[in-house]
Amino acid sequence: MPKSSKKKKDKAADFSKAKLKLGKGKQTPSNVVDTSFKARSIALPTQSIATDKDSDAPTTKRRLTFDALIAHLKHYNASTRRDAILGLRELLEAHPELINPHLTALVKNCVRIIGDEDASVRKALLAFFAWLFRQVPRDDIIPHSPVLLLFTTSAQTHIFPEIRIDAVRFLDIFLEYIPDVVTEGWTLSGSGSHGRRVLEGYLGILNAGTTFGEGGDTGPVQATSTASVVLSAASKLVVLRSLATFLNYAVSITGRNNDSAVDAPLAALITPTWYFSSSFASTSALHAFDALLQPIRSQSTSGTRADDVRTWHPEHSVETEEDFVGKFDLAQPSSTAWMAQDLDSVHAAVIALSADGQSSVDGLDPQVTAAAHIARTLHPTLVSTFLDCAPTVFSPSSSPPETELQMVLVVCRICRSLYGRILQDTAESGRTHGTAEADLQTMLSYLSPYFPFVINGQSAARRDIKIEQAFQDLNLIFCELSSFLVLASQIDNKRPPMQRSKTRSTRAGRSLSSMEDSPAISARQIERVSQYIMQLLRGEVPTAGVQSIPRPITPQAYTSLLPTIWSLINGRHSDAGESSEQLFSAVVEHAMKASSTSAVKRHTIDFLGRLTLLDLEPEYLGLFRCGQNQDKDAKLREWIMQLPKTMWELGGNHLSTTETIVRLLLRLSQRRSRLLDPATRSSLKSRLVPYFSIVHPARGKVRGPYAKLSVGSPLRRLVLDLVATIQGHASSKADAGDDGLVAAVFEAVSETPEESYMAGVIGRPRGI
């Protein structure tokens, strides 16, 4: 029964007609065939069916050409972009001839992924740029610097903190190769220059930035970044270290060789002299004094005597454009009205008029203004960073953590760059920077309890060169920061009495004429600094109760200590007078013990040589003078007497050092220094004889190191000028005795162009 009803229903369904409903379309039959289709286009820009491939083009191991790798840099997959960067390095390492022709395309496509959101891509690009910049000349990188810095500064303000930190790492690479471009225009407010944007990016990451010009030196500090992200210690170290490098290049301190255009070997021979500026009446007088001992080989790069070189012509003509008149800074109109009672002396009036004319023409240095503003802006950040890291770094029971130690070192380097430039301006121009001095005193008050910085904990037992170098750098920077305040205080000696009283009143009654009146630089602190310098000169390394092997001081450490040494031996501090004399003795003893071929020997001669010439300068205003202390004079005479031995040991090597010694002895003799008394001059003449000729027990007479100098070189005639000057200043029987110097000289110059020159200068003696 059920079976028959089902058949009836199926049979009825085959012949039933579907009812149409309103609004419904016609239904398709169940047996209809779907003939619709879809099509998509395929892009084949680099395949053989669209273009002809160059089978000779260099490829990677994965058979990817340069164009294919550039296309992969835009791929949506991060792994593909990273592999493209690695492939570019592989291809360019194997075919370095491709770098220069494709540099523009390479930089144009790589800069777009500086702010890539994938960390592995940014890491690969950092390594690639570090390698690429070593292969490309600096002049070829500079044209691409605008686009490089544009994308990098944009990444500095990215929403993700890790991209901002990696942008700082890119800046480290650029600062290594094109620092002048990165720091260009950093002082120009609202200019949109590279240096300006980079600096604002640093301050924004640290949440310590302000827009220059808002509030001046006393305005409130407002953060330029709206992000409230707290950086980790490692990330903060990356930012502060890069900022320290940026400021080191941007804030140029005279005598500190941070110019990338100066060759490293030549820069190592330059001894800084800017710290003498507070003891001279004018900048021109300091430059003239600095040029006294400069060898000919360094004059073209130092810039102090290049403008003084003139060519003499027997007849004046318009074509020659001779101008021997020179520039006179004092011949300028002055806006200051002087009363008769204000002019205590003609000398004081000349100094005041010079300062007034200079300030009216040049004004305040914009670099100093910008440095002062940055120092005030960063001061809370630097102080808080140091206070956070100091307890763990200087803990007596544990080794210093690497990150915190480097953080403290970077903070001190930033302080040295900023406050050094600001207070150097005080020493040179006489302008006061009270806010900067107060901030530096605050920083030194936090550093002082830990000085000298010594290694404690387990690191003291096992020697770690990296930690030792970091602690030595901290000690050197502390000494240098202390000297900045001392040198700034000594500027008061350059002012006329009327201006000295005004300066003292503007500094809250703080007397700058003596060290013990300064609240930050106490006599105890001066003594500790002196003791540390003497230990360093003797080769001793301060450690926490552990004996260390003596090691010679490096040239970098010696030159960084020179401002501190000068500020201490030139200061008017009665409580530290004994330590000052001990420090001076240690400096002279170190100069005499230093080997003639050591790297620091040249710097010792430059420094002590200028000390002996200071009191012979008419515009010198400092307190240190020869002839006031018999013990100091005796030590200086002993040092002068061993200079001929140094010349003999140098021979034909280190000619710049030999020339410096010759110029020093020549200046002392020409200016009749009180150090060259008759006995000293006579002994000096006899010690110069072996430089020209010696008597060997077996070989007889042998020519000395003078014969190793190039015939016809200016140095040979300069040595002859020294002999002629010393010989012509004979003033007593002991001084004019026959010591054989003249005979030795004529034997050395026999049959050379210098023979006629020497005969014309002093005349040929009888029998020669």
PDB file of N, CA and C in Angstrom, residues 392-449:
ATOM      1  N   THR A 392      74.669  51.423  41.351  1.00  0.00           N
ATOM      2  CA  THR A 392      75.067  50.084  40.904  1.00  0.00           C
ATOM      3  C   THR A 392      76.446  50.079  40.254  1.00  0.00           C
ATOM      4  N   VAL A 393      76.818  51.189  39.603  1.00  0.00           N
ATOM      5  CA  VAL A 393      78.119  51.239  38.932  1.00  0.00           C
ATOM      6  C   VAL A 393      79.251  51.315  39.946  1.00  0.00           C
ATOM      7  N   PHE A 394      79.071  52.132  40.984  1.00  0.00           N
ATOM      8  CA  PHE A 394      80.147  52.363  41.958  1.00  0.00           C
ATOM      9  C   PHE A 394      79.922  51.595  43.252  1.00  0.00           C
ATOM     10  N   SER A 395      79.173  50.519  43.180  1.00  0.00           N
ATOM     11  CA  SER A 395      78.949  49.701  44.370  1.00  0.00           C
ATOM     12  C   SER A 395      80.238  49.018  44.789  1.00  0.00           C
ATOM     13  N   PRO A 396      80.601  49.063  46.068  1.00  0.00           N
ATOM     14  CA  PRO A 396      81.871  48.443  46.501  1.00  0.00           C
ATOM     15  C   PRO A 396      81.818  46.929  46.578  1.00  0.00           C
ATOM     16  N   SER A 397      80.638  46.330  46.430  1.00  0.00           N
ATOM     17  CA  SER A 397      80.524  44.883  46.625  1.00  0.00           C
ATOM     18  C   SER A 397      80.236  44.107  45.351  1.00  0.00           C
ATOM     19  N   SER A 398      80.030  44.781  44.236  1.00  0.00           N
ATOM     20  CA  SER A 398      79.695  44.064  43.013  1.00  0.00           C
ATOM     21  C   SER A 398      80.363  44.733  41.822  1.00  0.00           C
ATOM     22  N   SER A 399      80.470  43.991  40.754  1.00  0.00           N
ATOM     23  CA  SER A 399      81.051  44.519  39.522  1.00  0.00           C
ATOM     24  C   SER A 399      80.051  45.435  38.830  1.00  0.00           C
ATOM     25  N   PRO A 400      80.523  46.465  38.149  1.00  0.00           N
ATOM     26  CA  PRO A 400      79.599  47.393  37.501  1.00  0.00           C
ATOM     27  C   PRO A 400      78.911  46.747  36.305  1.00  0.00           C
ATOM     28  N   PRO A 401      77.595  46.866  36.193  1.00  0.00           N
ATOM     29  CA  PRO A 401      76.907  46.356  34.992  1.00  0.00           C
ATOM     30  C   PRO A 401      77.348  47.134  33.757  1.00  0.00           C
ATOM     31  N   GLU A 402      77.428  46.438  32.642  1.00  0.00           N
ATOM     32  CA  GLU A 402      77.933  47.046  31.417  1.00  0.00           C
ATOM     33  C   GLU A 402      77.047  48.202  30.946  1.00  0.00           C
ATOM     34  N   THR A 403      75.726  48.005  30.949  1.00  0.00           N
ATOM     35  CA  THR A 403      74.820  49.034  30.439  1.00  0.00           C
ATOM     36  C   THR A 403      74.864  50.283  31.297  1.00  0.00           C
ATOM     37  N   GLU A 404      74.781  50.120  32.609  1.00  0.00           N
ATOM     38  CA  GLU A 404      74.781  51.279  33.509  1.00  0.00           C
ATOM     39  C   GLU A 404      76.126  52.010  33.475  1.00  0.00           C
ATOM     40  N   LEU A 405      77.227  51.254  33.365  1.00  0.00           N
ATOM     41  CA  LEU A 405      78.543  51.888  33.290  1.00  0.00           C
ATOM     42  C   LEU A 405      78.660  52.753  32.041  1.00  0.00           C
ATOM     43  N   GLN A 406      78.229  52.205  30.919  1.00  0.00           N
ATOM     44  CA  GLN A 406      78.282  52.986  29.685  1.00  0.00           C
ATOM     45  C   GLN A 406      77.333  54.178  29.736  1.00  0.00           C
ATOM     46  N   MET A 407      76.226  54.044  30.438  1.00  0.00           N
ATOM     47  CA  MET A 407      75.285  55.149  30.568  1.00  0.00           C
ATOM     48  C   MET A 407      75.924  56.309  31.328  1.00  0.00           C
ATOM     49  N   VAL A 408      76.599  56.014  32.416  1.00  0.00           N
ATOM     50  CA  VAL A 408      77.278  57.066  33.181  1.00  0.00           C
ATOM     51  C   VAL A 408      78.366  57.720  32.334  1.00  0.00           C
ATOM     52  N   LEU A 409      79.105  56.924  31.589  1.00  0.00           N
ATOM     53  CA  LEU A 409      80.172  57.464  30.748  1.00  0.00           C
ATOM     54  C   LEU A 409      79.609  58.370  29.659  1.00  0.00           C
ATOM     55  N   VAL A 410      78.498  57.982  29.053  1.00  0.00           N
ATOM     56  CA  VAL A 410      77.892  58.792  27.995  1.00  0.00           C
ATOM     57  C   VAL A 410      77.360  60.102  28.564  1.00  0.00           C
ATOM     58  N   VAL A 411      76.774  60.059  29.747  1.00  0.00           N
ATOM     59  CA  VAL A 411      76.290  61.294  30.386  1.00  0.00           C
ATOM     60  C   VAL A 411      77.445  62.268  30.597  1.00  0.00           C
ATOM     61  N   CYS A 412      78.568  61.771  31.063  1.00  0.00           N
ATOM     62  CA  CYS A 412      79.727  62.645  31.279  1.00  0.00           C
ATOM     63  C   CYS A 412      80.266  63.186  29.955  1.00  0.00           C
ATOM     64  N   ARG A 413      80.232  62.403  28.903  1.00  0.00           N
ATOM     65  CA  ARG A 413      80.700  62.894  27.604  1.00  0.00           C
ATOM     66  C   ARG A 413      79.805  64.008  27.071  1.00  0.00           C
ATOM     67  N   ILE A 414      78.503  63.872  27.267  1.00  0.00           N
ATOM     68  CA  ILE A 414      77.600  64.939  26.846  1.00  0.00           C
ATOM     69  C   ILE A 414      77.886  66.213  27.617  1.00  0.00           C
ATOM     70  N   CYS A 415      78.121  66.089  28.900  1.00  0.00           N
ATOM     71  CA  CYS A 415      78.463  67.267  29.716  1.00  0.00           C
ATOM     72  C   CYS A 415      79.755  67.907  29.234  1.00  0.00           C
ATOM     73  N   ARG A 416      80.739  67.105  28.890  1.00  0.00           N
ATOM     74  CA  ARG A 416      82.005  67.659  28.416  1.00  0.00           C
ATOM     75  C   ARG A 416      81.814  68.425  27.117  1.00  0.00           C
ATOM     76  N   SER A 417      81.020  67.902  26.194  1.00  0.00           N
ATOM     77  CA  SER A 417      80.816  68.585  24.916  1.00  0.00           C
ATOM     78  C   SER A 417      80.081  69.905  25.102  1.00  0.00           C
ATOM     79  N   LEU A 418      79.009  69.888  25.871  1.00  0.00           N
ATOM     80  CA  LEU A 418      78.173  71.082  26.007  1.00  0.00           C
ATOM     81  C   LEU A 418      78.829  72.135  26.886  1.00  0.00           C
ATOM     82  N   TYR A 419      79.171  71.773  28.105  1.00  0.00           N
ATOM     83  CA  TYR A 419      79.726  72.767  29.033  1.00  0.00           C
ATOM     84  C   TYR A 419      81.130  73.187  28.620  1.00  0.00           C
ATOM     85  N   GLY A 420      81.846  72.283  27.941  1.00  0.00           N
ATOM     86  CA  GLY A 420      83.159  72.684  27.457  1.00  0.00           C
ATOM     87  C   GLY A 420      83.072  73.798  26.438  1.00  0.00           C
ATOM     88  N   ARG A 421      82.114  73.687  25.513  1.00  0.00           N
ATOM     89  CA  ARG A 421      81.961  74.748  24.507  1.00  0.00           C
ATOM     90  C   ARG A 421      81.462  76.046  25.127  1.00  0.00           C
ATOM     91  N   ILE A 422      80.551  75.954  26.080  1.00  0.00           N
ATOM     92  CA  ILE A 422      79.990  77.163  26.699  1.00  0.00           C
ATOM     93  C   ILE A 422      81.047  77.897  27.510  1.00  0.00           C
ATOM     94  N   LEU A 423      81.757  77.170  28.357  1.00  0.00           N
ATOM     95  CA  LEU A 423      82.727  77.823  29.235  1.00  0.00           C
ATOM     96  C   LEU A 423      84.007  78.169  28.501  1.00  0.00           C
ATOM     97  N   GLN A 424      84.265  77.529  27.371  1.00  0.00           N
ATOM     98  CA  GLN A 424      85.381  77.995  26.555  1.00  0.00           C
ATOM     99  C   GLN A 424      85.087  79.377  26.005  1.00  0.00           C
ATOM    100  N   ASP A 425      83.836  79.629  25.660  1.00  0.00           N
ATOM    101  CA  ASP A 425      83.454  80.968  25.215  1.00  0.00           C
ATOM    102  C   ASP A 425      83.664  81.980  26.324  1.00  0.00           C
ATOM    103  N   THR A 426      83.414  81.583  27.561  1.00  0.00           N
ATOM    104  CA  THR A 426      83.679  82.475  28.687  1.00  0.00           C
ATOM    105  C   THR A 426      85.161  82.802  28.791  1.00  0.00           C
ATOM    106  N   ALA A 427      86.007  81.791  28.599  1.00  0.00           N
ATOM    107  CA  ALA A 427      87.447  82.018  28.702  1.00  0.00           C
ATOM    108  C   ALA A 427      87.958  82.875  27.552  1.00  0.00           C
ATOM    109  N   GLU A 428      87.343  82.762  26.369  1.00  0.00           N
ATOM    110  CA  GLU A 428      87.845  83.492  25.207  1.00  0.00           C
ATOM    111  C   GLU A 428      87.292  84.910  25.116  1.00  0.00           C
ATOM    112  N   SER A 429      85.979  85.047  25.315  1.00  0.00           N
ATOM    113  CA  SER A 429      85.344  86.344  25.095  1.00  0.00           C
ATOM    114  C   SER A 429      85.035  87.090  26.374  1.00  0.00           C
ATOM    115  N   GLY A 430      85.035  86.421  27.517  1.00  0.00           N
ATOM    116  CA  GLY A 430      84.724  87.089  28.771  1.00  0.00           C
ATOM    117  C   GLY A 430      83.248  87.109  29.099  1.00  0.00           C
ATOM    118  N   ARG A 431      82.397  86.542  28.254  1.00  0.00           N
ATOM    119  CA  ARG A 431      80.973  86.517  28.552  1.00  0.00           C
ATOM    120  C   ARG A 431      80.698  85.485  29.635  1.00  0.00           C
ATOM    121  N   THR A 432      79.772  85.804  30.500  1.00  0.00           N
ATOM    122  CA  THR A 432      79.430  84.907  31.597  1.00  0.00           C
ATOM    123  C   THR A 432      78.209  84.076  31.227  1.00  0.00           C
ATOM    124  N   HIS A 433      78.220  82.835  31.668  1.00  0.00           N
ATOM    125  CA  HIS A 433      77.091  81.919  31.471  1.00  0.00           C
ATOM    126  C   HIS A 433      76.765  81.327  32.839  1.00  0.00           C
ATOM    127  N   GLY A 434      76.049  82.120  33.622  1.00  0.00           N
ATOM    128  CA  GLY A 434      75.795  81.723  35.004  1.00  0.00           C
ATOM    129  C   GLY A 434      74.986  80.457  35.127  1.00  0.00           C
ATOM    130  N   THR A 435      73.972  80.278  34.266  1.00  0.00           N
ATOM    131  CA  THR A 435      73.142  79.078  34.354  1.00  0.00           C
ATOM    132  C   THR A 435      73.945  77.828  34.049  1.00  0.00           C
ATOM    133  N   ALA A 436      74.770  77.896  33.027  1.00  0.00           N
ATOM    134  CA  ALA A 436      75.588  76.736  32.665  1.00  0.00           C
ATOM    135  C   ALA A 436      76.594  76.411  33.764  1.00  0.00           C
ATOM    136  N   GLU A 437      77.208  77.427  34.351  1.00  0.00           N
ATOM    137  CA  GLU A 437      78.163  77.179  35.431  1.00  0.00           C
ATOM    138  C   GLU A 437      77.476  76.548  36.633  1.00  0.00           C
ATOM    139  N   ALA A 438      76.268  77.033  36.946  1.00  0.00           N
ATOM    140  CA  ALA A 438      75.541  76.459  38.086  1.00  0.00           C
ATOM    141  C   ALA A 438      75.158  75.006  37.815  1.00  0.00           C
ATOM    142  N   ASP A 439      74.706  74.712  36.586  1.00  0.00           N
ATOM    143  CA  ASP A 439      74.357  73.323  36.254  1.00  0.00           C
ATOM    144  C   ASP A 439      75.576  72.416  36.297  1.00  0.00           C
ATOM    145  N   LEU A 440      76.712  72.917  35.821  1.00  0.00           N
ATOM    146  CA  LEU A 440      77.926  72.106  35.861  1.00  0.00           C
ATOM    147  C   LEU A 440      78.377  71.866  37.296  1.00  0.00           C
ATOM    148  N   GLN A 441      78.251  72.871  38.130  1.00  0.00           N
ATOM    149  CA  GLN A 441      78.589  72.681  39.546  1.00  0.00           C
ATOM    150  C   GLN A 441      77.689  71.625  40.180  1.00  0.00           C
ATOM    151  N   THR A 442      76.416  71.620  39.804  1.00  0.00           N
ATOM    152  CA  THR A 442      75.505  70.604  40.332  1.00  0.00           C
ATOM    153  C   THR A 442      75.932  69.206  39.899  1.00  0.00           C
ATOM    154  N   MET A 443      76.275  69.075  38.622  1.00  0.00           N
ATOM    155  CA  MET A 443      76.712  67.767  38.126  1.00  0.00           C
ATOM    156  C   MET A 443      77.994  67.321  38.807  1.00  0.00           C
ATOM    157  N   LEU A 444      78.929  68.236  38.991  1.00  0.00           N
ATOM    158  CA  LEU A 444      80.181  67.879  39.661  1.00  0.00           C
ATOM    159  C   LEU A 444      79.955  67.511  41.121  1.00  0.00           C
ATOM    160  N   SER A 445      78.961  68.125  41.748  1.00  0.00           N
ATOM    161  CA  SER A 445      78.667  67.779  43.144  1.00  0.00           C
ATOM    162  C   SER A 445      78.176  66.341  43.266  1.00  0.00           C
ATOM    163  N   TYR A 446      77.492  65.840  42.223  1.00  0.00           N
ATOM    164  CA  TYR A 446      77.073  64.433  42.232  1.00  0.00           C
ATOM    165  C   TYR A 446      78.229  63.503  41.881  1.00  0.00           C
ATOM    166  N   LEU A 447      79.149  63.953  41.061  1.00  0.00           N
ATOM    167  CA  LEU A 447      80.279  63.116  40.662  1.00  0.00           C
ATOM    168  C   LEU A 447      81.380  63.079  41.717  1.00  0.00           C
ATOM    169  N   SER A 448      81.529  64.177  42.435  1.00  0.00           N
ATOM    170  CA  SER A 448      82.673  64.334  43.336  1.00  0.00           C
ATOM    171  C   SER A 448      82.794  63.243  44.388  1.00  0.00           C
ATOM    172  N   PRO A 449      81.703  62.767  45.028  1.00  0.00           N
ATOM    173  CA  PRO A 449      81.885  61.733  46.061  1.00  0.00           C
ATOM    174  C   PRO A 449      82.513  60.445  45.546  1.00  0.00           C
TER     175      PRO A 449
END
